[in-house]
Coordinates of N, CA and C in Angstrom, one line a residue:
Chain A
X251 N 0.8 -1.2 0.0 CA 0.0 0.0 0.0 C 0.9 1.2 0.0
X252 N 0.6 2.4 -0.4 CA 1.2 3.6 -0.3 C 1.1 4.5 0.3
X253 N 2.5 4.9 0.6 CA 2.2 5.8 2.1 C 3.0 6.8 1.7
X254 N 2.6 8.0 3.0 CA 3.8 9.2 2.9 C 3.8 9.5 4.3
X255 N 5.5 9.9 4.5 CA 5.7 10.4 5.9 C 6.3 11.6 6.0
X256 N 5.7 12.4 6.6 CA 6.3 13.7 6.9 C 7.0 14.0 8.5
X257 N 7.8 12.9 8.3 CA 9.2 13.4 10.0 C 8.2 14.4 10.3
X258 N 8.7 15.3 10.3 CA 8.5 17.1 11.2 C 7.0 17.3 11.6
X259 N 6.5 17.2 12.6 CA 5.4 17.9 12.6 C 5.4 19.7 12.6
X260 N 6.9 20.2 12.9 CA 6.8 21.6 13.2 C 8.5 22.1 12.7
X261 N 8.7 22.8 11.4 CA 9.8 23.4 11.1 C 10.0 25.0 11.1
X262 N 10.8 25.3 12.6 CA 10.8 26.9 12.4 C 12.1 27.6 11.7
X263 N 12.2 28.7 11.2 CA 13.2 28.9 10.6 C 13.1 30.6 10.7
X264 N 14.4 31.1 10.6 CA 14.4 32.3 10.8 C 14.5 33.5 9.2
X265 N 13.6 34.3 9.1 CA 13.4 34.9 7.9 C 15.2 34.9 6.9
X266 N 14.7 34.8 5.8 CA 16.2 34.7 5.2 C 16.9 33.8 5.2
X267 N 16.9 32.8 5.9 CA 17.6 31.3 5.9 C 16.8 30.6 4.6
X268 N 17.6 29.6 4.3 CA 16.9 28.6 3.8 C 16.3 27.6 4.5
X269 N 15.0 26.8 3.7 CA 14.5 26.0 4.6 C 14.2 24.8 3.5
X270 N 13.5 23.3 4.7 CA 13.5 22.5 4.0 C 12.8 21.7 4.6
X271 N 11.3 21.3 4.1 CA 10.1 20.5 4.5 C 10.8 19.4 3.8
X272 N 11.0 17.8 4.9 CA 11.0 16.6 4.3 C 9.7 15.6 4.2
X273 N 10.0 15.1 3.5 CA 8.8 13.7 2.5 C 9.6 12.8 2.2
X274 N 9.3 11.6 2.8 CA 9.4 10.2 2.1 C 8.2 9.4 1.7
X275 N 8.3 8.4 0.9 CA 6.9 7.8 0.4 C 7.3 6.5 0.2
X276 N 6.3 5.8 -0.6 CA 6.2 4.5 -0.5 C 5.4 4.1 -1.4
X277 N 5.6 3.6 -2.2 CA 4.4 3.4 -3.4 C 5.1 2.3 -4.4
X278 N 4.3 1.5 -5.0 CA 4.8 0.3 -5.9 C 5.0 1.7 -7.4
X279 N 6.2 0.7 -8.1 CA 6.3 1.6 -9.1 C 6.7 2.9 -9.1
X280 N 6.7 3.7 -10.4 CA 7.2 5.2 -10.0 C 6.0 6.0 -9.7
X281 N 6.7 6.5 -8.7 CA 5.4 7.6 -8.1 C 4.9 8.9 -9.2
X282 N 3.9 9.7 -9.0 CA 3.2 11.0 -9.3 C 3.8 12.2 -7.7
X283 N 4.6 12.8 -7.3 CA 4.4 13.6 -6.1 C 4.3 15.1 -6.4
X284 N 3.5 15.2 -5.2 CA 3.3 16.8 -5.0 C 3.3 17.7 -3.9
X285 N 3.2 18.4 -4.0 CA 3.5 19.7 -2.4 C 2.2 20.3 -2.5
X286 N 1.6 20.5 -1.5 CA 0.1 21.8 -1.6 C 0.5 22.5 -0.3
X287 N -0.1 23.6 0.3 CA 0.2 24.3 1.1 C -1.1 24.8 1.5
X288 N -1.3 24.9 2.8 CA -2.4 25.5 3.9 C -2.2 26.7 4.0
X289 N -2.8 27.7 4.0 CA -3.0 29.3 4.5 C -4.0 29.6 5.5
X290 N -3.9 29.9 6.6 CA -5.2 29.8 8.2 C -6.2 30.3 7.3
X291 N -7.3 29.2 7.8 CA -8.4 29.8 7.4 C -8.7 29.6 5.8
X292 N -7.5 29.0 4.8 CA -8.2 29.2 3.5 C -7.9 27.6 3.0
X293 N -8.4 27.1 1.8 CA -8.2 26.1 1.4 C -6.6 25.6 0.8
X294 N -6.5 24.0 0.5 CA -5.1 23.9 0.5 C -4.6 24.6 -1.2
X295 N -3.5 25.0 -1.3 CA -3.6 25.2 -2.8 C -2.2 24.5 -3.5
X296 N -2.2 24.1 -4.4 CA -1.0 23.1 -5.3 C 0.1 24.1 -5.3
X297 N 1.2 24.0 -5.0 CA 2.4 24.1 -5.0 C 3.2 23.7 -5.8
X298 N 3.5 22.5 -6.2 CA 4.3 21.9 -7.3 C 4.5 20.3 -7.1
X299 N 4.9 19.8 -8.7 CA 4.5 18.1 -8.8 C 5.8 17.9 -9.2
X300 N 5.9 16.5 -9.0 CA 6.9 15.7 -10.0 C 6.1 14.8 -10.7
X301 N 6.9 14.5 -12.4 CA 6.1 13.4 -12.9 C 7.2 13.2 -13.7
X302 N 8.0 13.7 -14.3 CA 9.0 12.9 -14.9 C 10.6 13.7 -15.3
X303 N 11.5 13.5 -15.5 CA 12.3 14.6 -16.0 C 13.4 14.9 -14.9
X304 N 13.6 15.8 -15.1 CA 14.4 16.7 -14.0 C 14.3 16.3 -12.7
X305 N 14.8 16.0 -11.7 CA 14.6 15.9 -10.9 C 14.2 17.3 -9.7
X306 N 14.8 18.3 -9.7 CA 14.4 19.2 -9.0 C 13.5 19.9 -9.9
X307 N 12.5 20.2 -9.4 CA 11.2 20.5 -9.7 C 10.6 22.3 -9.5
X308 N 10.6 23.2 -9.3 CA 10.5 24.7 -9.0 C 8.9 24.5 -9.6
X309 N 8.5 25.6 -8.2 CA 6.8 25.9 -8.6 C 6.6 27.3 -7.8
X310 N 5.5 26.9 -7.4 CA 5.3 28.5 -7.0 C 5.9 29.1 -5.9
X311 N 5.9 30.4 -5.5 CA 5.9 31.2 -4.3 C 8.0 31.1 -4.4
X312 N 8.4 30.5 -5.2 CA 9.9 30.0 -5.2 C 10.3 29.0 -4.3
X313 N 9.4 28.3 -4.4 CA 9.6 26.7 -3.8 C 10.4 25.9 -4.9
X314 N 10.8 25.1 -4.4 CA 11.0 23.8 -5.3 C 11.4 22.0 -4.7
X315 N 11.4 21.4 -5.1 CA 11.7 20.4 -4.5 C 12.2 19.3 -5.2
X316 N 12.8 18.7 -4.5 CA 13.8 17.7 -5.5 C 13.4 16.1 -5.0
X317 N 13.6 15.5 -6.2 CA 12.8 14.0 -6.2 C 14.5 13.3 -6.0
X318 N 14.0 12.3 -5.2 CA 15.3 11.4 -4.8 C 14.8 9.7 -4.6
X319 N 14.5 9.2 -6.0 CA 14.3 7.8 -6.4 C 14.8 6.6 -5.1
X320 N 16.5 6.9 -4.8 CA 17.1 6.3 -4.4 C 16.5 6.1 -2.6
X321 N 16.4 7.6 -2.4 CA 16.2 7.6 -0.8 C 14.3 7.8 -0.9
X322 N 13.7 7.3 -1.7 CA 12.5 7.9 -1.9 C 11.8 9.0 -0.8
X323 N 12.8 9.9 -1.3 CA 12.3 11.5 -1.0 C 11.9 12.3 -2.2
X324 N 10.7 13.3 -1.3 CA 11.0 14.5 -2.2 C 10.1 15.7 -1.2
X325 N 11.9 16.0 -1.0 CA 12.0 17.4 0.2 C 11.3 18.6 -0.8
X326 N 10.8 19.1 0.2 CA 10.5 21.0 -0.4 C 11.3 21.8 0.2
X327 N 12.0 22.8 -1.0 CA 13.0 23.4 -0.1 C 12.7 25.1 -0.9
X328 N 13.4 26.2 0.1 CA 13.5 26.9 -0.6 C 14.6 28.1 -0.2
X329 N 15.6 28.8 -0.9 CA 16.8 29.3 -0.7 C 16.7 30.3 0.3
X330 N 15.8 31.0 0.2 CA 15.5 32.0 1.8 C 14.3 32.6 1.9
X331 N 13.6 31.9 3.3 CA 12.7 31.7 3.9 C 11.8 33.4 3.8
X332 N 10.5 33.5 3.9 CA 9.7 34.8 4.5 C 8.7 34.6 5.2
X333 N 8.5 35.8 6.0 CA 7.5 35.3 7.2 C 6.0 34.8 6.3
X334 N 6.2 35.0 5.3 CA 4.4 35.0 4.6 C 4.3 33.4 4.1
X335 N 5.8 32.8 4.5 CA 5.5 31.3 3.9 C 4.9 30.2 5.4
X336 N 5.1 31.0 6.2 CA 4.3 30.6 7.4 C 3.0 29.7 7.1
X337 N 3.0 28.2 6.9 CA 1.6 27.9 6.6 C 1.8 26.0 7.0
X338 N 0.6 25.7 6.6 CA 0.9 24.2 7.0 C 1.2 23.5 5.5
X339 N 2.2 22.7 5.3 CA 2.4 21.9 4.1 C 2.3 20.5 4.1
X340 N 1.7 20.1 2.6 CA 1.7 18.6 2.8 C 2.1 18.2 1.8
X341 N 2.5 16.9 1.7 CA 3.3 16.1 0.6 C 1.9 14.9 0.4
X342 N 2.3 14.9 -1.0 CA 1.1 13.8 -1.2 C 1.6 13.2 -2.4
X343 N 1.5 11.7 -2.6 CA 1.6 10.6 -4.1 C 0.5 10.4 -4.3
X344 N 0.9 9.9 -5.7 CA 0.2 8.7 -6.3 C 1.0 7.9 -7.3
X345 N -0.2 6.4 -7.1 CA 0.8 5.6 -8.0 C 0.2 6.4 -9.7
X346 N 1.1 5.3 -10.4 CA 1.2 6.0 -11.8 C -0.2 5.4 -12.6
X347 N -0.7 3.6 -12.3 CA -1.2 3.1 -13.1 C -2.5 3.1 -13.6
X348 N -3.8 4.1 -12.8 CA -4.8 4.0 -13.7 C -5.1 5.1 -12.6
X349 N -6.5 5.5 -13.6 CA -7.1 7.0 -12.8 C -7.6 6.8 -11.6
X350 N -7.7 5.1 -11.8 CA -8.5 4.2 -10.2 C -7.5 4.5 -9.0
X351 N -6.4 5.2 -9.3 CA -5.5 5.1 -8.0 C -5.4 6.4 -7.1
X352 N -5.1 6.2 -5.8 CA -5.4 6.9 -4.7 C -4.7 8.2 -4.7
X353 N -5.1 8.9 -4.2 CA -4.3 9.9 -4.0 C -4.0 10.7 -2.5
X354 N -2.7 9.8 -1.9 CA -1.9 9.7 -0.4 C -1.6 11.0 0.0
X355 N -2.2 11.7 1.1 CA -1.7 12.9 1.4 C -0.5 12.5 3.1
X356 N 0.3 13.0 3.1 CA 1.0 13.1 4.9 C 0.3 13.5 5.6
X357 N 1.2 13.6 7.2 CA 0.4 14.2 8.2 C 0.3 15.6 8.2
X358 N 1.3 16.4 7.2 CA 1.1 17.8 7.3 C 2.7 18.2 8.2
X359 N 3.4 19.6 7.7 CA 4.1 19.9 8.6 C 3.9 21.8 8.8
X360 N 3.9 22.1 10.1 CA 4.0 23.3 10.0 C 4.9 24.3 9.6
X361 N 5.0 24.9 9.1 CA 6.1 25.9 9.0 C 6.1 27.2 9.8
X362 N 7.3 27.4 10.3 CA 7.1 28.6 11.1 C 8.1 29.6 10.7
X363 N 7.9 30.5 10.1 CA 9.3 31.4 10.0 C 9.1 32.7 11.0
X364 N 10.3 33.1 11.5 CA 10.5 34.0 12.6 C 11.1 35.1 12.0
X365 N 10.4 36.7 12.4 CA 11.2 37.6 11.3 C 12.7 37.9 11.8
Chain B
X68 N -10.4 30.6 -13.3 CA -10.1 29.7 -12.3 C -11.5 28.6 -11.7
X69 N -10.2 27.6 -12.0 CA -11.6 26.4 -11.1 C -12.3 26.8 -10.1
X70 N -13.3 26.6 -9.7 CA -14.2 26.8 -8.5 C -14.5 25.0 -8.2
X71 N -14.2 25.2 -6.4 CA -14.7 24.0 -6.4 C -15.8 24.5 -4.8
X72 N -16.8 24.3 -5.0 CA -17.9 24.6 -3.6 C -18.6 23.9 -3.1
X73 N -18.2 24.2 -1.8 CA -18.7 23.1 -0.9 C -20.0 23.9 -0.1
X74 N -20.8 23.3 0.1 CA -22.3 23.9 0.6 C -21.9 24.6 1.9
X75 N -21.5 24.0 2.7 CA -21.8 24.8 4.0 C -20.6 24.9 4.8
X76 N -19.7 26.1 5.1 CA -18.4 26.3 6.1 C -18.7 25.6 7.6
X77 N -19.9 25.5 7.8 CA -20.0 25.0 9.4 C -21.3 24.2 9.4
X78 N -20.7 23.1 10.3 CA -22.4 22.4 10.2 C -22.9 21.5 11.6
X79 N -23.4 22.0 12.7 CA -23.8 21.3 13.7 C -24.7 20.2 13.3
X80 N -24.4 19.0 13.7 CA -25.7 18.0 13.6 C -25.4 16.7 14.9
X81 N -26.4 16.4 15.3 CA -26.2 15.7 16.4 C -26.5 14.0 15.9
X82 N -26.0 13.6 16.7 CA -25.4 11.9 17.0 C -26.7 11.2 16.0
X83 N -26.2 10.3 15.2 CA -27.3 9.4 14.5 C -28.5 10.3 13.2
X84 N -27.9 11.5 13.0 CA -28.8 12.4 12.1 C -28.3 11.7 10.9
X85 N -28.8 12.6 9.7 CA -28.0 11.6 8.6 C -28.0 12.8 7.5
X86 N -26.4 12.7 7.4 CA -25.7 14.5 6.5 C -25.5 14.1 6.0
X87 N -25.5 15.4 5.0 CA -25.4 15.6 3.9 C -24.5 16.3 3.5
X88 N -23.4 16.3 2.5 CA -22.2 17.3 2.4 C -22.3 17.4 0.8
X89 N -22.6 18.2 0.2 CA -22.3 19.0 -0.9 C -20.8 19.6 -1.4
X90 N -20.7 19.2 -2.5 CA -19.7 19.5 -3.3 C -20.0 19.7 -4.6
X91 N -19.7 20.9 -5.8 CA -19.7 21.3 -6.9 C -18.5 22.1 -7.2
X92 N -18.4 21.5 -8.9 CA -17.1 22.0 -9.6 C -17.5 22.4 -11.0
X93 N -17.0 23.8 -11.2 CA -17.2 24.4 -12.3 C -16.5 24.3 -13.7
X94 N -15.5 23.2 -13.9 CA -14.3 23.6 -14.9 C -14.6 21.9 -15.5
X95 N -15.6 20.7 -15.2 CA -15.8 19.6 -16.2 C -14.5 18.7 -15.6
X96 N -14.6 18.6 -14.5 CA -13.3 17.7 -14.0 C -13.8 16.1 -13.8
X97 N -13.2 15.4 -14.1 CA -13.9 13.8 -14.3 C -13.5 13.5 -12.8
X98 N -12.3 13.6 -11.9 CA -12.2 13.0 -10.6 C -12.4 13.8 -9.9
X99 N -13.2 13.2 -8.4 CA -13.4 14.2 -7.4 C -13.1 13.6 -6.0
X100 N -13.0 14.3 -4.8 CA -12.1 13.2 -3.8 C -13.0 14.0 -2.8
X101 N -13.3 13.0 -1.5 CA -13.5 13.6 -0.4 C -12.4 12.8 0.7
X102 N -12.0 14.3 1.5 CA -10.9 13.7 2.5 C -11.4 14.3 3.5
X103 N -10.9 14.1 4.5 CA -11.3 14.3 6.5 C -9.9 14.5 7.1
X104 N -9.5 15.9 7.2 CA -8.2 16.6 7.8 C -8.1 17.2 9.1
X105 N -7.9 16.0 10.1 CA -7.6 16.0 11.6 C -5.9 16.4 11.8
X106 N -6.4 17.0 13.0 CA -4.6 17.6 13.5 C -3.7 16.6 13.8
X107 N -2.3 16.6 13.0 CA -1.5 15.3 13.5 C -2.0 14.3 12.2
X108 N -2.9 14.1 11.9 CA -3.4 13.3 11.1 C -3.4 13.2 9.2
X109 N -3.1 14.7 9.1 CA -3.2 15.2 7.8 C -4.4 15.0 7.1
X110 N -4.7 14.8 5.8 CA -5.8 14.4 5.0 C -6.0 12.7 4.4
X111 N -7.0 12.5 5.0 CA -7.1 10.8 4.9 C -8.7 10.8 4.1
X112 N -7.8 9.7 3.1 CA -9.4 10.0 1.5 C -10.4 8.8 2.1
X113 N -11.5 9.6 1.7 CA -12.5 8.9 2.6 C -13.5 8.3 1.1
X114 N -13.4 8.5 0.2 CA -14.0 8.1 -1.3 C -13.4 9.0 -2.3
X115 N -13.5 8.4 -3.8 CA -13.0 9.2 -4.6 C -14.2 8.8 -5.6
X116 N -14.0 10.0 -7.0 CA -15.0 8.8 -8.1 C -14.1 9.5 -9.4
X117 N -13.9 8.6 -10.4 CA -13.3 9.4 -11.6 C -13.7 9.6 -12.6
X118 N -15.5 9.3 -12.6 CA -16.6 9.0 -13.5 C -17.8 9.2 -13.3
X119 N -18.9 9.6 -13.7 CA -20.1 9.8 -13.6 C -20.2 8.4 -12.8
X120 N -20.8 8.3 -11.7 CA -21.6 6.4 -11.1 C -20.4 6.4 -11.1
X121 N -19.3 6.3 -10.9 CA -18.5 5.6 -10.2 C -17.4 5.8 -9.2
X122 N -17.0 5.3 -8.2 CA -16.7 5.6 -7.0 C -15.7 4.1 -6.6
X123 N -15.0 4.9 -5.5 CA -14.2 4.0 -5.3 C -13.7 4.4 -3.7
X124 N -13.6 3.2 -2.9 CA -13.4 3.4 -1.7 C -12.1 4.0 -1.2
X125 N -12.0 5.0 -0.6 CA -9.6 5.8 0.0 C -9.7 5.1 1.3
X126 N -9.1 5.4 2.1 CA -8.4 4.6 2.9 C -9.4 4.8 4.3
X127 N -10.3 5.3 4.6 CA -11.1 5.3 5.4 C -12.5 5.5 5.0
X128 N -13.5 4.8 4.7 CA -14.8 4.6 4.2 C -16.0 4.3 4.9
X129 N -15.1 3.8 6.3 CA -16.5 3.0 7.2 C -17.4 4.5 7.7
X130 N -18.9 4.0 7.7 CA -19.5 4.9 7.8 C -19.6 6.3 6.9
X131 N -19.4 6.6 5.9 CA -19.7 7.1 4.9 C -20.3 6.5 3.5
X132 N -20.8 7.1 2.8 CA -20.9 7.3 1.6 C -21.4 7.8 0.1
X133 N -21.2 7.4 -0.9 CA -21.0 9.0 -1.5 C -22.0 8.9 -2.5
X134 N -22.4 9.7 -3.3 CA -23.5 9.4 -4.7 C -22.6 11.3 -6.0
X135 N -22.6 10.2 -7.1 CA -22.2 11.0 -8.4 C -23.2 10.7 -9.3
X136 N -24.1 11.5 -9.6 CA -24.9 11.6 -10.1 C -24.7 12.6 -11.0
X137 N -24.2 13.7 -11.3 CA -23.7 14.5 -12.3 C -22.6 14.6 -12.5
X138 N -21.4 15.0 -13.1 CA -20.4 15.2 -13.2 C -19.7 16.3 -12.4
X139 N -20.8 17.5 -12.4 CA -20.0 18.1 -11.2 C -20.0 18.3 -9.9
X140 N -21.2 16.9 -9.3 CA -21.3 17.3 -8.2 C -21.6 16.0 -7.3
X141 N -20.5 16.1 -6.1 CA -19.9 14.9 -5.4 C -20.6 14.8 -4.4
X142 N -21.5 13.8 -3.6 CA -21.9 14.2 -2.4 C -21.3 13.3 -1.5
X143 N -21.2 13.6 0.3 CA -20.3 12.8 0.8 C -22.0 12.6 1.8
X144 N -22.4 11.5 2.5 CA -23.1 11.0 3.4 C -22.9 10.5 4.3
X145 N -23.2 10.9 5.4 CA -22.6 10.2 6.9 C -24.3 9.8 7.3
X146 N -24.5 8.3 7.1 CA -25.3 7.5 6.9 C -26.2 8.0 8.4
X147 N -25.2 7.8 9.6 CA -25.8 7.9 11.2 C -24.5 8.6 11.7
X148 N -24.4 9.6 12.2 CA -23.4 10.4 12.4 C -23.0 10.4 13.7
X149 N -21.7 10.3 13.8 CA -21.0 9.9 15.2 C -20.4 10.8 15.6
X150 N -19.9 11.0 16.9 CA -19.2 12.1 17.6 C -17.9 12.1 16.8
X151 N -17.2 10.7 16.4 CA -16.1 10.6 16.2 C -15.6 11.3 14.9
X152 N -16.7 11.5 13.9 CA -16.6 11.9 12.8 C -17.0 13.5 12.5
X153 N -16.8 14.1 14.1 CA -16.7 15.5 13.9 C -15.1 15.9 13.2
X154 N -15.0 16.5 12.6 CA -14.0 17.3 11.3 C -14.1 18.0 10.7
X155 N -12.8 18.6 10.3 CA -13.1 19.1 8.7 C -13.3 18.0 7.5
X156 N -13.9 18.2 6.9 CA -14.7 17.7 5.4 C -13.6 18.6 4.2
X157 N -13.2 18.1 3.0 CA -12.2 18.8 2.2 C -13.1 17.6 0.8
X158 N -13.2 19.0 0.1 CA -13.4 18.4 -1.6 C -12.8 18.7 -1.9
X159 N -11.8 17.6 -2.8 CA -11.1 18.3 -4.4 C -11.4 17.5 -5.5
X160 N -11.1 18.4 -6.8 CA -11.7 17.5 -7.9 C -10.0 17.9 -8.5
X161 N -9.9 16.9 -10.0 CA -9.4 17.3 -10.5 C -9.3 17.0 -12.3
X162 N -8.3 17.3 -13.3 CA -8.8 17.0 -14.6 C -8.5 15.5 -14.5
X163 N -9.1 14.3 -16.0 CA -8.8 12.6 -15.8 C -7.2 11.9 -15.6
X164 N -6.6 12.9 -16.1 CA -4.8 12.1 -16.2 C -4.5 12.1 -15.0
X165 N -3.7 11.0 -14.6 CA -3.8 10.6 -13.3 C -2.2 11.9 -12.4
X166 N -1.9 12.1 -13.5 CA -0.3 13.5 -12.8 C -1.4 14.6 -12.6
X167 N -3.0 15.3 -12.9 CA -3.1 16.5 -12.5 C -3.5 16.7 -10.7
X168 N -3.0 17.9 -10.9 CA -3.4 18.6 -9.6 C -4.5 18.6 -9.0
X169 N -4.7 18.5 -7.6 CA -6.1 18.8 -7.0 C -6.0 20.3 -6.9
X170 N -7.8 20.5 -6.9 CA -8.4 22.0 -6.8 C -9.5 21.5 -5.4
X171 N -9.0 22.2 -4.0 CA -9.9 22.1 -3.0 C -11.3 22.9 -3.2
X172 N -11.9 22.4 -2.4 CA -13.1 23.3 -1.4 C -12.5 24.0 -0.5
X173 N -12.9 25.3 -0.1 CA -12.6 25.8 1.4 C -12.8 24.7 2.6
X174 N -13.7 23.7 2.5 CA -13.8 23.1 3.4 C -15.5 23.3 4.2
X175 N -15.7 22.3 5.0 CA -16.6 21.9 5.4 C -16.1 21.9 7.4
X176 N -16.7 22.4 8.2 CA -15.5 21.9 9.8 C -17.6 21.5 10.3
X177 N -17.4 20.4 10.3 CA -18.5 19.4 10.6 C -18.5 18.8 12.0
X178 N -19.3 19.8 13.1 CA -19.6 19.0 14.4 C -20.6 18.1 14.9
X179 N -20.0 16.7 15.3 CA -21.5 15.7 15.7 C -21.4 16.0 17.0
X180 N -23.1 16.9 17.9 CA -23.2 16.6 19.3 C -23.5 15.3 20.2

């Protein structure tokens, strides 16, 4: 069955540093992954996917995240942090083989950036 | 931009009632998901469907279930409603290829007295 773990329940970081939400997963086959992101109070919204190619991946807000086959990761990272990325993030798969397949979200991690 | 709407932001209903949760999507999306996102817990899919009539059970199902009757619009049913199943309620739909993105609902935060 397929799963995703998100270590961190809570990553704070000080404005201007870089930061880095981890994801590991589990899935038969090559995965589908993605990042969405929480804002208090509003719905989750898509962040950025992997599906084939390149391995580091760039999407919005200047996130990006890099797919690691080997250690089946795919950390979200980004070069320096702002208080406005303060939100809850989740990593989520899916397998590749039919539209019948699930779509695995984590437990979520918070982010905290400090100005 | 997709719209995906969910009927009601808050919804008291007490023990053994039998709810109703609305969901509609504006943009002709063939999959639609309902998930339940507890703290610690993240979002855990409670049905999905990727077809007019058809549905398919995610990873927690007991005591729900769902009816697709139109294409854009997903219903989730809590058959006899339990304390335990007080939550947030979360729709997303998305287009048929199995790489696109979900588009949420604001959400549903659903109390059983």
């Amino acid at each position: 069955a397929q799963s995703v773990a998100q270590p961190e329940d809570q990553v704070n970081v000080a404005e201007g540093n870089p930061l880095t939400v981890k994801c590991t997963y589990s899935v038969s086959g090559n995965p589908y992954l993605f990042w969405y992101v929480q804002y208090p109070n509003r719905g989750l919204q898509f962040l950025l996917k992997y599906i084939t190619g390149d391995n580091l991946v760039k999407g919005s807000y200047g996130f990006e995240a890099e797919f690691n086959k080997s250690q089946t990761s795919f950390h979200l990272k980004k070069p320096s942090a702002l208080v406005s990325d303060s939100a809850l993030y989740f990593c989520a798969v899916r397998e590749r083989y039919s539209s019948a397949s699930k779509i695995i979200f984590g437990s979520g991690t918070r982010l905290s950036i400090r100005p | 931009d997709v719209k995906v709407t969910q009927s009601s932001r808050y919804l008291v209903k007490r023990t053994g009632e039998k709810v109703f949760l609305e969901c509609v999507q504006d943009m002709d999306h063939e999959n639609m998901f309902w998930y339940r996102q507890d703290p610690g817990l993240g979002l855990r899919l409670i049905y999905f469907s990727y077809d007019v009539k058809m549905k398919e059970k995610g990873d927690i199902p007991e005591g729900y279930s769902v009816s697709r009757e139109k294409k854009e619009r997903f219903s989730l049913i809590l058959e006899s409603a339990s304390t335990n199943q007080t939550s947030m309620y979360l729709c997303a739909s998305s287009l048929g290829a199995v790489n696109e993105k979900l588009f949420f609902g604001s959400g549903t935060q659903l109390s059983v007295l």
